[in-house]
mmCIF file of C-alpha atoms and ligand atoms in Angstrom:
data_model
loop_
_atom_site.group_PDB
_atom_site.id
_atom_site.type_symbol
_atom_site.label_atom_id
_atom_site.label_comp_id
_atom_site.label_asym_id
_atom_site.label_seq_id
_atom_site.Cartn_x
_atom_site.Cartn_y
_atom_site.Cartn_z
ATOM 1 C CA MET R 1 241.260 -114.159 122.958
ATOM 2 C CA THR R 2 239.535 -110.886 122.191
ATOM 3 C CA GLN R 3 241.276 -107.551 121.647
ATOM 4 C CA PRO R 4 240.114 -106.006 124.982
ATOM 5 C CA GLU R 5 241.357 -109.088 126.885
ATOM 6 C CA ILE R 6 244.793 -108.846 125.307
ATOM 7 C CA ILE R 7 244.990 -105.088 125.860
ATOM 8 C CA LYS R 8 244.104 -105.605 129.514
ATOM 9 C CA LYS R 9 246.966 -108.099 129.862
ATOM 10 C CA PHE R 10 249.406 -105.670 128.230
ATOM 11 C CA LYS R 11 248.354 -102.962 130.655
ATOM 12 C CA GLU R 12 248.713 -105.310 133.629
ATOM 13 C CA LYS R 13 252.264 -106.046 132.561
ATOM 14 C CA GLY R 14 253.057 -102.359 132.207
ATOM 15 C CA TYR R 15 253.207 -102.141 128.392
ATOM 16 C CA LYS R 16 252.048 -98.978 126.679
ATOM 17 C CA ILE R 17 249.046 -99.276 124.407
ATOM 18 C CA THR R 18 249.853 -97.225 121.323
ATOM 19 C CA PRO R 19 247.281 -96.834 118.519
ATOM 20 C CA GLN R 20 249.590 -98.973 116.354
ATOM 21 C CA ARG R 21 249.718 -101.767 118.928
ATOM 22 C CA ARG R 22 245.941 -101.623 119.265
ATOM 23 C CA ALA R 23 245.544 -101.846 115.479
ATOM 24 C CA ILE R 24 247.966 -104.784 115.166
ATOM 25 C CA ILE R 25 246.105 -106.767 117.836
ATOM 26 C CA ASP R 26 242.796 -105.845 116.219
ATOM 27 C CA VAL R 27 243.920 -107.144 112.803
ATOM 28 C CA LEU R 28 245.188 -110.400 114.315
ATOM 29 C CA VAL R 29 242.021 -111.036 116.303
ATOM 30 C CA LYS R 30 239.718 -110.289 113.373
ATOM 31 C CA SER R 31 241.583 -112.287 110.727
ATOM 32 C CA GLY R 32 239.778 -115.423 109.630
ATOM 33 C CA LYS R 33 242.849 -117.143 108.251
ATOM 34 C CA PRO R 34 246.049 -116.547 110.241
ATOM 35 C CA PRO R 35 247.825 -113.674 108.431
ATOM 36 C CA THR R 36 251.514 -113.233 107.543
ATOM 37 C CA ALA R 37 253.438 -110.270 109.001
ATOM 38 C CA LYS R 38 253.120 -108.450 105.672
ATOM 39 C CA GLU R 39 249.371 -109.017 105.566
ATOM 40 C CA VAL R 40 249.153 -107.581 109.076
ATOM 41 C CA LEU R 41 251.206 -104.590 107.957
ATOM 42 C CA ARG R 42 248.965 -103.974 104.967
ATOM 43 C CA LYS R 43 245.793 -103.992 107.052
ATOM 44 C CA VAL R 44 247.254 -101.932 109.906
ATOM 45 C CA ARG R 45 248.429 -99.268 107.454
ATOM 46 C CA VAL R 46 244.821 -98.559 106.524
ATOM 47 C CA ILE R 47 244.382 -97.297 110.102
ATOM 48 C CA SER R 48 247.965 -96.209 110.935
ATOM 49 C CA PRO R 49 249.761 -95.336 107.676
ATOM 50 C CA GLU R 50 253.115 -94.678 109.434
ATOM 51 C CA VAL R 51 253.492 -98.174 110.941
ATOM 52 C CA SER R 52 256.620 -100.103 109.893
ATOM 53 C CA LEU R 53 257.236 -103.818 109.316
ATOM 54 C CA ASP R 54 259.685 -103.661 112.233
ATOM 55 C CA THR R 55 256.950 -102.488 114.579
ATOM 56 C CA VAL R 56 254.709 -105.290 113.365
ATOM 57 C CA TYR R 57 257.468 -107.888 113.978
ATOM 58 C CA ARG R 58 258.241 -106.457 117.443
ATOM 59 C CA ASN R 59 254.607 -106.751 118.449
ATOM 60 C CA LEU R 60 254.255 -110.249 117.005
ATOM 61 C CA LYS R 61 257.307 -111.327 118.979
ATOM 62 C CA LEU R 62 255.981 -109.784 122.173
ATOM 63 C CA LEU R 63 252.567 -111.420 121.743
ATOM 64 C CA SER R 64 254.272 -114.802 121.151
ATOM 65 C CA GLU R 65 256.448 -114.420 124.226
ATOM 66 C CA MET R 66 253.412 -113.520 126.311
ATOM 67 C CA GLY R 67 251.798 -116.713 125.107
ATOM 68 C CA TYR R 68 248.885 -115.240 123.177
ATOM 69 C CA LEU R 69 250.058 -115.935 119.663
ATOM 70 C CA ILE R 70 251.185 -118.986 117.720
ATOM 71 C CA GLN R 71 253.648 -118.631 114.890
ATOM 72 C CA ILE R 72 252.943 -121.093 112.086
ATOM 73 C CA ASN R 73 256.249 -121.645 110.310
ATOM 74 C CA LEU R 74 255.954 -122.080 106.596
ATOM 75 C CA ARG R 75 259.050 -123.195 104.775
ATOM 76 C CA SER R 76 260.158 -119.617 104.153
ATOM 77 C CA SER R 77 260.140 -117.517 107.315
ATOM 78 C CA GLU R 78 258.773 -114.500 105.450
ATOM 79 C CA ARG R 79 255.550 -116.359 105.008
ATOM 80 C CA SER R 80 255.043 -117.394 108.628
ATOM 81 C CA ARG R 81 251.480 -116.957 109.719
ATOM 82 C CA PHE R 82 250.277 -115.760 113.112
ATOM 83 C CA GLU R 83 247.259 -116.975 115.027
ATOM 84 C CA ILE R 84 245.833 -115.580 118.278
ATOM 85 C CA LEU R 85 245.131 -118.359 120.787
ATOM 86 C CA LYS R 86 241.671 -119.025 122.134
ATOM 87 C CA ASN R 87 240.956 -118.214 125.756
ATOM 88 C CA GLY R 88 242.650 -120.689 128.087
ATOM 89 C CA GLU R 89 244.373 -122.469 125.214
ATOM 90 C CA GLN R 90 248.087 -123.053 125.839
ATOM 91 C CA CYS R 91 249.277 -124.152 122.440
ATOM 92 C CA HIS R 92 248.413 -126.102 119.329
ATOM 93 C CA HIS R 93 250.259 -127.072 116.163
ATOM 94 C CA HIS R 94 249.643 -127.203 112.414
ATOM 95 C CA LEU R 95 249.681 -129.173 109.234
ATOM 96 C CA VAL R 96 251.255 -126.948 106.586
ATOM 97 C CA CYS R 97 250.931 -127.370 102.811
ATOM 98 C CA ILE R 98 254.265 -126.698 101.065
ATOM 99 C CA GLY R 99 252.392 -126.272 97.784
ATOM 100 C CA CYS R 100 249.969 -123.423 98.549
ATOM 101 C CA GLY R 101 250.897 -122.442 102.098
ATOM 102 C CA ASP R 102 247.530 -123.433 103.519
ATOM 103 C CA SER R 103 247.509 -124.538 107.173
ATOM 104 C CA VAL R 104 245.212 -126.669 109.293
ATOM 105 C CA CYS R 105 245.023 -126.521 113.103
ATOM 106 C CA LEU R 106 245.760 -129.651 115.071
ATOM 107 C CA ARG R 107 244.001 -129.147 118.369
ATOM 108 C CA GLN R 108 246.758 -130.351 120.635
ATOM 109 C CA CYS R 109 250.227 -129.551 121.910
ATOM 110 C CA VAL R 110 252.935 -132.112 121.161
ATOM 111 C CA LEU R 111 254.898 -131.480 124.344
ATOM 112 C CA SER R 112 254.378 -134.200 126.936
ATOM 113 C CA GLU R 113 254.439 -133.818 130.725
ATOM 114 C CA GLN R 114 257.847 -135.482 130.554
ATOM 115 C CA ASP R 115 259.142 -132.890 128.095
ATOM 116 C CA LEU R 116 257.916 -130.073 130.301
ATOM 117 C CA LYS R 117 259.541 -131.681 133.319
ATOM 118 C CA ALA R 118 262.833 -132.094 131.423
ATOM 119 C CA ILE R 119 262.781 -128.416 130.399
ATOM 120 C CA LYS R 120 262.386 -127.394 134.034
ATOM 121 C CA GLU R 121 265.058 -129.801 135.230
ATOM 122 C CA LYS R 122 267.535 -128.343 132.774
ATOM 123 C CA GLY R 123 266.879 -124.949 134.280
ATOM 124 C CA TYR R 124 265.302 -123.439 131.164
ATOM 125 C CA GLU R 125 262.448 -121.001 131.178
ATOM 126 C CA MET R 126 260.475 -121.802 128.023
ATOM 127 C CA VAL R 127 259.212 -118.836 126.056
ATOM 128 C CA GLY R 128 258.035 -120.742 123.017
ATOM 129 C CA HIS R 129 258.433 -123.785 120.815
ATOM 130 C CA ALA R 130 257.697 -124.755 117.214
ATOM 131 C CA TYR R 131 256.371 -127.896 115.589
ATOM 132 C CA GLU R 132 254.891 -128.139 112.131
ATOM 133 C CA ILE R 133 254.037 -131.054 109.886
ATOM 134 C CA TYR R 134 254.808 -130.307 106.222
ATOM 135 C CA GLY R 135 253.104 -131.961 103.303
ATOM 136 C CA TYR R 136 250.622 -131.405 100.479
ATOM 137 C CA CYS R 137 246.959 -130.506 101.040
ATOM 138 C CA PRO R 138 244.341 -132.565 99.143
ATOM 139 C CA LYS R 139 244.093 -129.885 96.392
ATOM 140 C CA CYS R 140 247.853 -129.686 95.821
ATOM 141 C CA HIS R 141 248.201 -133.437 96.106
ATOM 142 C CA LYS R 142 245.717 -133.905 93.262
ATOM 143 C CA LYS R 143 247.576 -131.438 91.015
ATOM 144 C CA LYS R 144 250.849 -133.343 91.291
HETATM 145 ZN ZN1 LIG N 201 248.056 -126.897 99.165
HETATM 146 ZN ZN1 LIG N 202 245.846 -122.966 114.538
HETATM 147 ZN ZN1 LIG N 203 252.872 -127.002 121.672
#
């Protein structure tokens, strides 16, 4: 999704658009490789020097809960990466290298219709889920 599309959704849901929030969304949308929270912080601080890591995390959480952001869980949570979903995309998952932290998108969700049905039947409202495949990328595999 683009930054204006996400900002429109925030407004529709009654969230305030602060310059910091705008900058955080901007950094996420423009990042080639999905950034970590600290990388987001570093880039946002160029525009909004007073922004805190807490604010970054709060916004990442909100974007995830609204379904616009995927969290890619590396083995240490500090290094989780965040990727804005494409328009109309519900979810996808990742291959993660435990050597260098590189990640590759798998263009599909692993939840089946049956899983989704079971979640509903159990009375849960799903706000997110995680699924990563850990291993070594070809570069790291060669080094071993
Ligand atoms: Zn690697
Ligand atoms: Zn991805
Ligand atoms: Zn999924």
